[in-house]
Structure formats: structure tokens, C-alpha cells
mmCIF file of C-alpha atoms and ligand atoms in Angstrom:
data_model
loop_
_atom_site.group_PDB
_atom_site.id
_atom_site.type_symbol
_atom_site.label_atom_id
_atom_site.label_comp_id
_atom_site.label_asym_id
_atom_site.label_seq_id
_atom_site.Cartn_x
_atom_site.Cartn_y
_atom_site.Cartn_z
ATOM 1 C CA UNK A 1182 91.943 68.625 6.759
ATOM 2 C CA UNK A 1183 94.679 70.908 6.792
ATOM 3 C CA UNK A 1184 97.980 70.036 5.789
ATOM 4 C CA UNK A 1185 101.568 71.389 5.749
ATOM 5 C CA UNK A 1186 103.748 69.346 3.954
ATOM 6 C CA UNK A 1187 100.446 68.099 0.917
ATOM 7 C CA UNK A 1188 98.664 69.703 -0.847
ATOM 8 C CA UNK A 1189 95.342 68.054 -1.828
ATOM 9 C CA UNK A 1190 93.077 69.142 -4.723
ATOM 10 C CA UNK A 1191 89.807 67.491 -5.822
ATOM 11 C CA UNK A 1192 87.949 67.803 -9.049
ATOM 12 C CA UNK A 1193 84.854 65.670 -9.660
ATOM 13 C CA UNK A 1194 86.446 61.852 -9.132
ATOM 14 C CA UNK A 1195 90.232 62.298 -9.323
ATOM 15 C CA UNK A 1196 92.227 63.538 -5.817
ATOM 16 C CA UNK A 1197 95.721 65.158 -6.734
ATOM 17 C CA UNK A 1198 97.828 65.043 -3.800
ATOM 18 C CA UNK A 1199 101.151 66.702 -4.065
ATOM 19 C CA UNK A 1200 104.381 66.155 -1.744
ATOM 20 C CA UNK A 1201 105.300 70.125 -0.643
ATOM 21 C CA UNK A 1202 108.557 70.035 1.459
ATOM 22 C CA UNK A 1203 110.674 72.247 -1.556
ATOM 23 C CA UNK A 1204 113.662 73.008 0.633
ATOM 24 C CA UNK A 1205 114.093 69.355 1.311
ATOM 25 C CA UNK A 1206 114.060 68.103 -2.463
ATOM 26 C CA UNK A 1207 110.087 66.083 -0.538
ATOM 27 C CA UNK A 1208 112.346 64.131 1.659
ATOM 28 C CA UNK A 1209 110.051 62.246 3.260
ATOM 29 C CA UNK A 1210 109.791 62.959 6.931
ATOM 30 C CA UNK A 1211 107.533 61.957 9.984
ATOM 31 C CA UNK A 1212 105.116 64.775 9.321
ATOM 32 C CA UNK A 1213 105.147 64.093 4.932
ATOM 33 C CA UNK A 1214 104.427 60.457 5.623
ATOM 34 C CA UNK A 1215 101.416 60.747 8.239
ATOM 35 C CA UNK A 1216 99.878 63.781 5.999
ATOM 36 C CA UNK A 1217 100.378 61.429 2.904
ATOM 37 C CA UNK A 1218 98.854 58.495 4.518
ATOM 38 C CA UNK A 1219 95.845 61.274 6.001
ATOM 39 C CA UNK A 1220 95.322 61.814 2.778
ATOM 40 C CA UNK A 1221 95.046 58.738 1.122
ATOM 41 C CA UNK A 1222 92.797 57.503 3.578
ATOM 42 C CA UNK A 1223 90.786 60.418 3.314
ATOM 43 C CA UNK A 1224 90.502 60.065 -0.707
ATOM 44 C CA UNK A 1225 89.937 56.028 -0.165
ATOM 45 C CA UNK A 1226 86.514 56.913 2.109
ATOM 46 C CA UNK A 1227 85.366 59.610 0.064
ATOM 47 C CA UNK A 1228 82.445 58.155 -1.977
ATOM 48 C CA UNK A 1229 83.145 60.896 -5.066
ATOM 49 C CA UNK A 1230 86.759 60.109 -5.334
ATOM 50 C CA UNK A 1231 87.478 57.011 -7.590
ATOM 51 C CA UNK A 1232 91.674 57.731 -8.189
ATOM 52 C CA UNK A 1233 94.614 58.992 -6.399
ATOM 53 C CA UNK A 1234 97.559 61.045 -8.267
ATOM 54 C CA UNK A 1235 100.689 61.625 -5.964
ATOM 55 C CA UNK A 1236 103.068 63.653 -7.424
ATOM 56 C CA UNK A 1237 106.067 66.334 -6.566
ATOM 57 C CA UNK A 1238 107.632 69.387 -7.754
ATOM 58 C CA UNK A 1239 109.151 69.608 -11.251
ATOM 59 C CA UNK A 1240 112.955 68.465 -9.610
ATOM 60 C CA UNK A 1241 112.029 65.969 -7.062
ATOM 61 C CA UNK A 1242 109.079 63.473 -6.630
ATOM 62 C CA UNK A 1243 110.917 62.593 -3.423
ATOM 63 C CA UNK A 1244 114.496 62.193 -2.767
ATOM 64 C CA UNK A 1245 114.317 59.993 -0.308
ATOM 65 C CA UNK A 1246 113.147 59.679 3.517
ATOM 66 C CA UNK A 1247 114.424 62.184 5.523
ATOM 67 C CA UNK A 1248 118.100 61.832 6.020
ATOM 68 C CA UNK A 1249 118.550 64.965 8.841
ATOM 69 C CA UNK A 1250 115.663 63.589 10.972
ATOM 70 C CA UNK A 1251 116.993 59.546 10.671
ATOM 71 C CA UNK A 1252 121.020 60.506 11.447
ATOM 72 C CA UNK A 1253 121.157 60.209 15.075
ATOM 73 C CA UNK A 1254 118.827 57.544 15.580
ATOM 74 C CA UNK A 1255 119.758 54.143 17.407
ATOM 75 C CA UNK A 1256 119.246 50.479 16.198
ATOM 76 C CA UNK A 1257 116.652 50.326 19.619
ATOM 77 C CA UNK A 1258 114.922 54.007 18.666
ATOM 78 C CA UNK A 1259 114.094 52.608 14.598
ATOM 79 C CA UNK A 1260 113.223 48.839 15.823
ATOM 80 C CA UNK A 1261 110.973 50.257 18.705
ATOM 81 C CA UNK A 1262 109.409 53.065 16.439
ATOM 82 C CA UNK A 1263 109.244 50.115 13.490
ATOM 83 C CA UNK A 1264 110.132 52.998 11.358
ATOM 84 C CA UNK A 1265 108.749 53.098 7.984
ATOM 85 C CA UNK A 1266 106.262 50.236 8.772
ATOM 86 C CA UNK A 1267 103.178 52.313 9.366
ATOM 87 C CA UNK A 1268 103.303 54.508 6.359
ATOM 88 C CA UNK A 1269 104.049 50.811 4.154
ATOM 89 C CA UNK A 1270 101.080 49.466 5.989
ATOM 90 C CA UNK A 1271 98.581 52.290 5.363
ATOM 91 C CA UNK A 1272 99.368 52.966 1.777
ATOM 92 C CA UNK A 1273 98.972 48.997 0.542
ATOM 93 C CA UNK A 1274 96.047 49.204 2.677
ATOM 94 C CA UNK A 1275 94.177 52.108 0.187
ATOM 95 C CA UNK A 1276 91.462 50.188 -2.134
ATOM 96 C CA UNK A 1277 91.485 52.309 -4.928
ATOM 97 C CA UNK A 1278 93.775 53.161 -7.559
ATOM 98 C CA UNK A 1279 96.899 55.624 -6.880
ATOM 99 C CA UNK A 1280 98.963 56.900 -9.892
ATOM 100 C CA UNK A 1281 102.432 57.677 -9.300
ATOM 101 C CA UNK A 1282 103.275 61.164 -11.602
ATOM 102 C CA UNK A 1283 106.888 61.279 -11.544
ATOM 103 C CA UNK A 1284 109.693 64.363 -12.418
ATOM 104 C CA UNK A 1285 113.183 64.529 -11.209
ATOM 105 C CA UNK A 1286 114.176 62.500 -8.742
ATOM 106 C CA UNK A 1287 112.388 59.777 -6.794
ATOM 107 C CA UNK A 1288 115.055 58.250 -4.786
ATOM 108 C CA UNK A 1289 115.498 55.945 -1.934
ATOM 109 C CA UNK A 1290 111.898 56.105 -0.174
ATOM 110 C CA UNK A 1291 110.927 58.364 -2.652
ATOM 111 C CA UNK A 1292 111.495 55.679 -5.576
ATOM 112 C CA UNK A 1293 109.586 53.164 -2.952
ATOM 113 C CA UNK A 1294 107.252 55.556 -2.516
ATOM 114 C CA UNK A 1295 106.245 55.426 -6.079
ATOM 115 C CA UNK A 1296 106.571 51.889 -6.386
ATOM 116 C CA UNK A 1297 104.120 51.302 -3.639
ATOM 117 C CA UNK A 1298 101.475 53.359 -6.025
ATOM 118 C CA UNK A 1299 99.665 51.298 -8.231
ATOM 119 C CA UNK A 1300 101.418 52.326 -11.398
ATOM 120 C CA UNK A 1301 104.080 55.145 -12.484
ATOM 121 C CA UNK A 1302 103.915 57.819 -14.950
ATOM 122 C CA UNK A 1303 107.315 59.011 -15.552
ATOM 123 C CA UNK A 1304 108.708 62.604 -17.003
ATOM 124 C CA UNK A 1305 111.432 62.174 -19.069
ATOM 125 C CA UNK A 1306 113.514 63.800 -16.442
ATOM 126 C CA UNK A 1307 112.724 61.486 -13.586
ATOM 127 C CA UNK A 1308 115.617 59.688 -12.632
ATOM 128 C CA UNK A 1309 115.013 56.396 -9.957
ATOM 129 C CA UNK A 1310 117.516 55.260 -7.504
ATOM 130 C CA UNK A 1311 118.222 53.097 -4.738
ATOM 131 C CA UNK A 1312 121.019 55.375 -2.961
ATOM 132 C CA UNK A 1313 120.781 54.173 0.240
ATOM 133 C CA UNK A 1314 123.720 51.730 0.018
ATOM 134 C CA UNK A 1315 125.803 55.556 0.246
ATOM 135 C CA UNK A 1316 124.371 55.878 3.506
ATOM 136 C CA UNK A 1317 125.823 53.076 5.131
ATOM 137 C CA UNK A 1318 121.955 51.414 5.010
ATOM 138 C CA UNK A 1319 119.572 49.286 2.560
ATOM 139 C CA UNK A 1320 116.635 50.175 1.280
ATOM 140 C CA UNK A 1321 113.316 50.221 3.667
ATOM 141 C CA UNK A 1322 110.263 50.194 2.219
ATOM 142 C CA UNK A 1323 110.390 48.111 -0.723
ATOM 143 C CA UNK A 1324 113.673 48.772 -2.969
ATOM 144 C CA UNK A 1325 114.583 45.509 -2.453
ATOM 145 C CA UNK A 1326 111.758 43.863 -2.894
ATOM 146 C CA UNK A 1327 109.470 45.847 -5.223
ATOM 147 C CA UNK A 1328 112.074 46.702 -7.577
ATOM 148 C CA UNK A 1329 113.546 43.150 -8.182
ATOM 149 C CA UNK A 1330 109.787 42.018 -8.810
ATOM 150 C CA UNK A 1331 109.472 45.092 -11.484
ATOM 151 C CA UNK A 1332 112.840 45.282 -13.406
ATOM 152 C CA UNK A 1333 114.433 41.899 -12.289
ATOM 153 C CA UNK A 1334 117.360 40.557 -10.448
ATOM 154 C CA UNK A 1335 120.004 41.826 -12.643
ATOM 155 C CA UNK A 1336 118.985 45.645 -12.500
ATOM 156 C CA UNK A 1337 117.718 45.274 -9.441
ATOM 157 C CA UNK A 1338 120.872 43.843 -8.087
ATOM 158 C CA UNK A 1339 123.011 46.686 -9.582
ATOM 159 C CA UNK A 1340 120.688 49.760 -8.235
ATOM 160 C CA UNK A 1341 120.908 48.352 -5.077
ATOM 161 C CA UNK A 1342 124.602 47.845 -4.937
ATOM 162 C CA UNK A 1343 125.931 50.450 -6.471
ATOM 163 C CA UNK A 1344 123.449 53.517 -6.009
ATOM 164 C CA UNK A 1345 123.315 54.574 -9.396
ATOM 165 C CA UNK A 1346 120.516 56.210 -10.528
ATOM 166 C CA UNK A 1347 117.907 54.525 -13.944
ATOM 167 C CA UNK A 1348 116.680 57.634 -16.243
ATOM 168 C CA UNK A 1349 113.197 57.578 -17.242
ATOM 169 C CA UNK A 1350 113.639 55.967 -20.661
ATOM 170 C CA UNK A 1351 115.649 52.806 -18.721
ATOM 171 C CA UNK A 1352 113.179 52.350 -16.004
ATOM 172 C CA UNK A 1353 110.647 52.408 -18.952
ATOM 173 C CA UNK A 1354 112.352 49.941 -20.686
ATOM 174 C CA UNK A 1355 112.521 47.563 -17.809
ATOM 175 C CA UNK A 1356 109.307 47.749 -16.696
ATOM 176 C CA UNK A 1357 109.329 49.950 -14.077
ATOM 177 C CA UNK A 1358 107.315 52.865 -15.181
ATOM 178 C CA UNK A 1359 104.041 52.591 -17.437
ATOM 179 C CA UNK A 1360 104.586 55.771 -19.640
ATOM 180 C CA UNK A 1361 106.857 58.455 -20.591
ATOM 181 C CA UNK A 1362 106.434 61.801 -21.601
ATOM 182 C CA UNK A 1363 107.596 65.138 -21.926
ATOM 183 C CA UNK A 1364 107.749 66.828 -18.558
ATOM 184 C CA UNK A 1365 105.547 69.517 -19.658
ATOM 185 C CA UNK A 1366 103.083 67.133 -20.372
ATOM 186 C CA UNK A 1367 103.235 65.139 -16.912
ATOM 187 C CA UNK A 1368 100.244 66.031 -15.399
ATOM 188 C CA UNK A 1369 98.151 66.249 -18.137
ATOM 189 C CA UNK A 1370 98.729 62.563 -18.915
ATOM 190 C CA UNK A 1371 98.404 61.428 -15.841
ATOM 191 C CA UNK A 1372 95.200 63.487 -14.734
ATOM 192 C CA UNK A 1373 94.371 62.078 -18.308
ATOM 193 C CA UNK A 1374 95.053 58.757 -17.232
ATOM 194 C CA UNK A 1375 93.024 59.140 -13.736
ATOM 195 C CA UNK A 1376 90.374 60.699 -15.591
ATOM 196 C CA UNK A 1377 90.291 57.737 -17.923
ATOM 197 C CA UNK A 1378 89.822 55.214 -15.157
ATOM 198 C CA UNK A 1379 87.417 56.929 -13.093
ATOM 199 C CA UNK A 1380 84.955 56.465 -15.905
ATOM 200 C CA UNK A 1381 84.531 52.979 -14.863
ATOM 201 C CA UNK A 1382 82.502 51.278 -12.620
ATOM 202 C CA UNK A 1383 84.130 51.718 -8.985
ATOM 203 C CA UNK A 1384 83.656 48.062 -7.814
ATOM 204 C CA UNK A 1385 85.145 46.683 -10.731
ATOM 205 C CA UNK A 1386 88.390 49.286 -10.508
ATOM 206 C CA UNK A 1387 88.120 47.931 -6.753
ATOM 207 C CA UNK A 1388 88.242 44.837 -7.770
ATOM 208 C CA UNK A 1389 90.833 44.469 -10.915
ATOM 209 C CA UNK A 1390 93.543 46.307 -8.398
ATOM 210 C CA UNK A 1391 92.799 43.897 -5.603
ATOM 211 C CA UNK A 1392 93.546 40.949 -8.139
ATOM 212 C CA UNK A 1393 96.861 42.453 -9.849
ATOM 213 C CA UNK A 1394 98.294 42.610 -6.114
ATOM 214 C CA UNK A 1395 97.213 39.420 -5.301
ATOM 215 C CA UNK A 1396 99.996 38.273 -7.814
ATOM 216 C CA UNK A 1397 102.724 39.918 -5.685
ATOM 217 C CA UNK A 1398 100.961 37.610 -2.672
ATOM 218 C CA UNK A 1399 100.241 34.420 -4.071
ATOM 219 C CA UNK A 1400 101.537 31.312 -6.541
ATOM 220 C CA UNK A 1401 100.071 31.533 -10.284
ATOM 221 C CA UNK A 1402 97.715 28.408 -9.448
ATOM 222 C CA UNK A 1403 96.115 30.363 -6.506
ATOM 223 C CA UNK A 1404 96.212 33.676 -8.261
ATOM 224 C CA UNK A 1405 94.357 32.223 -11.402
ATOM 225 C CA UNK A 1406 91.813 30.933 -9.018
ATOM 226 C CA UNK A 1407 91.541 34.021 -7.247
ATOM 227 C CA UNK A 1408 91.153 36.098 -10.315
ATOM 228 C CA UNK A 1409 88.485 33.622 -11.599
ATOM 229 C CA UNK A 1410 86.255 33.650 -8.319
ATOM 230 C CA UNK A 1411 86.504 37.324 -8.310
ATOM 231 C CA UNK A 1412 85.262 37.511 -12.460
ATOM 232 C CA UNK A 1413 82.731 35.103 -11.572
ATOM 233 C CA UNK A 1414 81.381 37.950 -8.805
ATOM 234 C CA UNK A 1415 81.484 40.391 -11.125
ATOM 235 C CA UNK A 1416 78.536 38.518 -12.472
ATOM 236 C CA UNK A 1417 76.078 39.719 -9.911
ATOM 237 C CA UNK A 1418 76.741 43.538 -10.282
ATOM 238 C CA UNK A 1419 74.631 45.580 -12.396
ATOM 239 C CA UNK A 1420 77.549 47.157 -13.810
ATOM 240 C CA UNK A 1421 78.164 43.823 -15.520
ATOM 241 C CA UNK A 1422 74.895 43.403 -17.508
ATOM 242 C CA UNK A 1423 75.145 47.659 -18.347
ATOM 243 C CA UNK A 1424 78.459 47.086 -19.642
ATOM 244 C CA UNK A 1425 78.170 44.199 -21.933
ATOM 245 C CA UNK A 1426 74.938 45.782 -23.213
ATOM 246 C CA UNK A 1427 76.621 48.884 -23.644
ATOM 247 C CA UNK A 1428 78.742 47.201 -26.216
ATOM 248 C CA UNK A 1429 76.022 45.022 -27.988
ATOM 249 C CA UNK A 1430 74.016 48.279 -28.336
ATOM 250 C CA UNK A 1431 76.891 50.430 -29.606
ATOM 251 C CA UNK A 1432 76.644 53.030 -27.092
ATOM 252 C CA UNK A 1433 78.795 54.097 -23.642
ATOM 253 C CA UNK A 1434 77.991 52.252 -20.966
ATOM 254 C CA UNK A 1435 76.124 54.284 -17.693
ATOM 255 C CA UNK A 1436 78.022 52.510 -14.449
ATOM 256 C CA UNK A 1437 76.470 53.403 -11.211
ATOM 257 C CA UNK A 1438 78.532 51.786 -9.128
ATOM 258 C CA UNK A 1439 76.420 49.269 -8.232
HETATM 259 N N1 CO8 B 595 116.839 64.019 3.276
HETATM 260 C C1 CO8 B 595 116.960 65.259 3.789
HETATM 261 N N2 CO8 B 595 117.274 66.329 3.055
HETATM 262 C C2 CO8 B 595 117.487 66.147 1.741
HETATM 263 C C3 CO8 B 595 117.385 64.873 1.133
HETATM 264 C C4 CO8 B 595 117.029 63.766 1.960
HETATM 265 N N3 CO8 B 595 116.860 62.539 1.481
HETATM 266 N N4 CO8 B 595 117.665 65.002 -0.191
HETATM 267 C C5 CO8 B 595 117.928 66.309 -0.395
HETATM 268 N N5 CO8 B 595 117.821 66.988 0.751
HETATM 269 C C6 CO8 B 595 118.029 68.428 0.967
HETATM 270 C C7 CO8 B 595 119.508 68.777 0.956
HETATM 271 O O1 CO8 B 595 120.097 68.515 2.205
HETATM 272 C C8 CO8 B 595 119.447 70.246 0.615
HETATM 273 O O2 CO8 B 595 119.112 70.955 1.770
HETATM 274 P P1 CO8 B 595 119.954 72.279 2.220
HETATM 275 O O3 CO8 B 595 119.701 73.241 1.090
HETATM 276 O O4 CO8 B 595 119.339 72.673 3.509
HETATM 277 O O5 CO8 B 595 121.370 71.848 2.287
HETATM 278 C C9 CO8 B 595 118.259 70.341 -0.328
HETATM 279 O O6 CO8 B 595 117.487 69.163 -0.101
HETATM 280 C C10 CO8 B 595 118.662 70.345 -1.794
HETATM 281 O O7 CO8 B 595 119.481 69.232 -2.034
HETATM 282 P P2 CO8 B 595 120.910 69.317 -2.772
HETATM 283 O O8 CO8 B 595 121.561 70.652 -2.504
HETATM 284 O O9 CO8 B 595 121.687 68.114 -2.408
HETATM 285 O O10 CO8 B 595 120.436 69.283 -4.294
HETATM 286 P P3 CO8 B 595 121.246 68.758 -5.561
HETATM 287 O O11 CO8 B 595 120.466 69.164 -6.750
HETATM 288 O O12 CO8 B 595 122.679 69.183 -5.467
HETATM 289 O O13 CO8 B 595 121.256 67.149 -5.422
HETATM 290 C C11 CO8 B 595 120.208 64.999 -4.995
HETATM 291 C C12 CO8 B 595 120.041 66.442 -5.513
HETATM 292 C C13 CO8 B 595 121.147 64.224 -5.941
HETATM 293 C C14 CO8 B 595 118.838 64.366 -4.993
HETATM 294 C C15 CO8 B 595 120.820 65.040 -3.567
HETATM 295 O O14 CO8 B 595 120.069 65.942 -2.766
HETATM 296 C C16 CO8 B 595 120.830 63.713 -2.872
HETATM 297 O O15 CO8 B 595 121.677 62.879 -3.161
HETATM 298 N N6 CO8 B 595 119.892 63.508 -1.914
HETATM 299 C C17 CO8 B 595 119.859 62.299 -1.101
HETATM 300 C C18 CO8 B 595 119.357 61.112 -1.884
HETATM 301 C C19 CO8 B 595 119.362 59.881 -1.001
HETATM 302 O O16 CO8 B 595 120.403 59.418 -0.558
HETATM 303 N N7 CO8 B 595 118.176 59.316 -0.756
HETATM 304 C C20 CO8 B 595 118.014 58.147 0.082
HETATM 305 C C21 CO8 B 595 117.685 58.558 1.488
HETATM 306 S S1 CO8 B 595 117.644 57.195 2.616
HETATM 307 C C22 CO8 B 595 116.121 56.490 2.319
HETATM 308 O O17 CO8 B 595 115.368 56.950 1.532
HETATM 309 C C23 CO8 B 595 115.801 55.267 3.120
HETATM 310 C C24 CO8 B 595 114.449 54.709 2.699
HETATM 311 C C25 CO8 B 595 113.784 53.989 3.822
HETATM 312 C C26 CO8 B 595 112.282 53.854 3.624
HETATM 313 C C27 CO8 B 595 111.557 55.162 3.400
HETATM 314 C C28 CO8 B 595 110.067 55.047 3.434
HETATM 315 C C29 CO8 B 595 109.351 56.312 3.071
#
């Protein structure tokens, strides 16, 4: 598919998809969102790809949704559109794994945007923010919600009220990204990190994300349970007895997915 505001690069398991709107800092518009969402779909059917990387430029993952083409719009025009909800729908909807690969800013959408991945890998130039309060308007696709369930009331609280923005080494510190490093090094840890991942057996990556986000959905009795039923299925893939025998025989394990 060709896109004009992605770009999309393959290797052998990992897809790279990278937000390309450089005039516009990635703001995410109508057009970045349904490419995005294109994408990630496309990625989730391929049988090949086992991760997702989104990522930016070097000064903006996204600085938000797209402020010029939301100004003018009515209470009626954003209720009747549901704006925001399809994109939110379609991206917790992707099965397999998406790594966020952060630089510069990721603000507003953009810092939902990221949240909504499975897990962000931060430059130490990224700097996350909840802005929207400046605009007269709350965040939309998760800044209230995600954000309090990563880094707490407190922080949460104060983003959201007062705009300001959390540098990398913060937002590590409370638990909002998963790594830092130098921003040279961005992409190499996180294609690292994809790379890493894709090495295992796809039904079990499948499976280990689906029971993480079940914690966002459910109370601890019902996640436990859920988590158990799904460990106890684990039992009847191949991958299972490969693995463990892997281990007792001192040697990699061969998934095949199966
Ligand atoms: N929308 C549209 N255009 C933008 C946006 C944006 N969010 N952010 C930057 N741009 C544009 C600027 O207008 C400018 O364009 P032009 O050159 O044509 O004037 C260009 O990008 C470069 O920006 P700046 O000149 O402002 O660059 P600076 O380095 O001076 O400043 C900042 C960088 C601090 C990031 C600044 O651009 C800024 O504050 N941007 C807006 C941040 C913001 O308020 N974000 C929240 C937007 S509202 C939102 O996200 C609601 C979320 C709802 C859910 C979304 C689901 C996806």
C-alpha cells in the first residue's frame, strides 16, 4: 500500500512504521491516523511480521493531533464524527506487539499515541506532555486515563492540569517509558528490542500481550484467573514442550509457531 504521511519498512519479522508529516512536527491528522491504523492492520495480518516499531523524526514523535484541521470544528461535527474513536479502536484492536521509539516530543495525541503502543522506548530527548489543557480542551485518546494508570494520580494530575511537559529521565522514573538511551542509539535499541521478541514463539507473544492488557480491563481476582487459564493453554502448543526441552537440553529452542 502506498502511503503519504508513513513510511513502512519490513525486514524479516519486525515492521518499522514511521510518522512522516515534518512540516507539522507528525501532528496527527485524518490522513496520519487512517495510514497508521492501514498499517498496523496490515503488519497484524501479515504472517512474517511478529512486531510493530512506530516511531518519528529525531524532534517530534508526534506533537499532538492536528490542531489546524480540529480549530473550526463544532461540538455536533466531533460528537457526530466520534473523533478520535476509530483510530483508539483500531490500534487496541492490533494482536501483536507495537514498540513505541520515542525522540523529541510526543505530545497531546502524540504522547497517547505512544501510550496506546504496547511499551515505550524513550531518547533522552523525548519530552511527554499533556498540553491540551492550553487549548481550551482535555486530553482524547487516553491522557487521562492511560497516563494516571502508568505514572499515578499525582503526576498524572499535574500534566494534565498544568501542561507541562516530563523529560525522558522523569517519565522513566515514573514508569512511563521502559528504557532510555542516547538518541543516537534509539533505533538500534528498539529494532534490538523488536528483534529480541520476534525470536519467540508468535502464539505465546500473542498471548502474554493479550494477558498484560487484560489487567487494564479487569479486577486482580479475574485477571489472575485469566492469566492462569491462558498458561494452562499454553500447555497444548508445541512451542511449549520445544521450549522447556530447549532448556533441559542446553540448547536454543526452534519455535514454529505452532
Ligand atoms: N497541530 C498542527 N500543527 C502543529 C502542531 C499540532 N499539534 N504542533 C506543531 N505544529 C506545526 C506548527 O504549527 C508549525 O507549523 P508552521 O511552520 O506552518 O507554523 C510547525 O509544526 C513547527 O512547530 P513550531 O514552530 O511550533 O515548533 P517549535 O519547535 O517552536 O515548538 C512545540 C514545538 C513545542 C511542539 C510546539 O509546536 C507546540 O506546542 N505544538 C503543539 C503541542 C500541542 O498543543 N499538542 C496538543 C494538541 S491537541 C491534542 O493532541 C488532542 C488529542 C486528542 C486525541 C488525539 C488522538 C490521536
Amino acid at each position: 500500500m502506498a502511503f503519504e504521511t508513513i513510511t513502512v519498512e519490513t525486514d524479516d519479522h519486525v515492521c518499522l512504521i514511521k510518522l512522516n508529516r515534518p512540516d507539522a512536527l507528525n501532528a496527527l491528522n485524518t490522513m496520519l491516523l487512517g495510514e497508521l491504523c492501514d498499517a498496523l492492520e496490515e503488519a497484524d495480518a501479515n504472517d512474517k511480521i511478529r512486531v510493530i516499531v512506530v516511531t518519528g523524526s529525531e524532534k517530534a514523535f508526534a506533537a499532538g493531533a492536528d490542531i489546524k484541521e480540529m480549530s473550526e470544528k463544532s461540538f455536533v461535527e466531533v460528537f457526530n464524527e466520534n473523533l478520535f474513536a476509530d483510530a483508539s479502536d483500531r490500534i487496541m484492536a492490533i494482536r501483536k506487539p507495537i514498540i513505541a521509539a520515542v525522540s523529541g516530543y510526543a505530545l497531546g495525541g502524540g504522547c497517547e499515541l505512544a501510550m496506546a503502543c504496547d511499551f515505550i522506548i524513550a531518547a533522552d530527548t523525548a519530552k511527554f506532555g499533556q498540553p491540551e489543557i492550553n487549548l481550551g480542551v482535555i486530553a482524547g485518546m487516553g491522557g487521562t486515563q492511560r497516563l494516571t494508570r502508568y505514572v499515578g494520580k499525582s503526576k498524572s494530575m499535574d500534566m494534565n492540569l498544568s501542561g507541562r511537559f516530563m523529560t525522558a529521565e522523569e517519565a522513566e522514573r515514573a514508569g512511563l517509558v521502559s528504557r532510555v538511551v542516547p538518541a543516537k542509539k534509539l533505533m538500534e535499541e528498539a529494532m534490538g528490542a523488536a528483534g529480541k521478541i520476534a525470536e519467540k514463539s508468535l502464539p505465546t507473544i500473542l498471548a502474554a500481550k493479550e494477558a498484560v492488557n487484560r489487567s487494564y480491563e479487569t479486577t486482580l481476582r479475574e485477571g489472575i484467573l485469566f492469566e492462569r487459564r491462558v498458561f494452562h493453554s499454553m500447555f497444548a502448543t508445541e512451542d511449549q514442550k520445544e521450549g522447556m526441552a530447549a532448556f533441559l537440553e542446553k540448547r536454543q529452542p526452534q519455535f514454529r509457531d505452532k
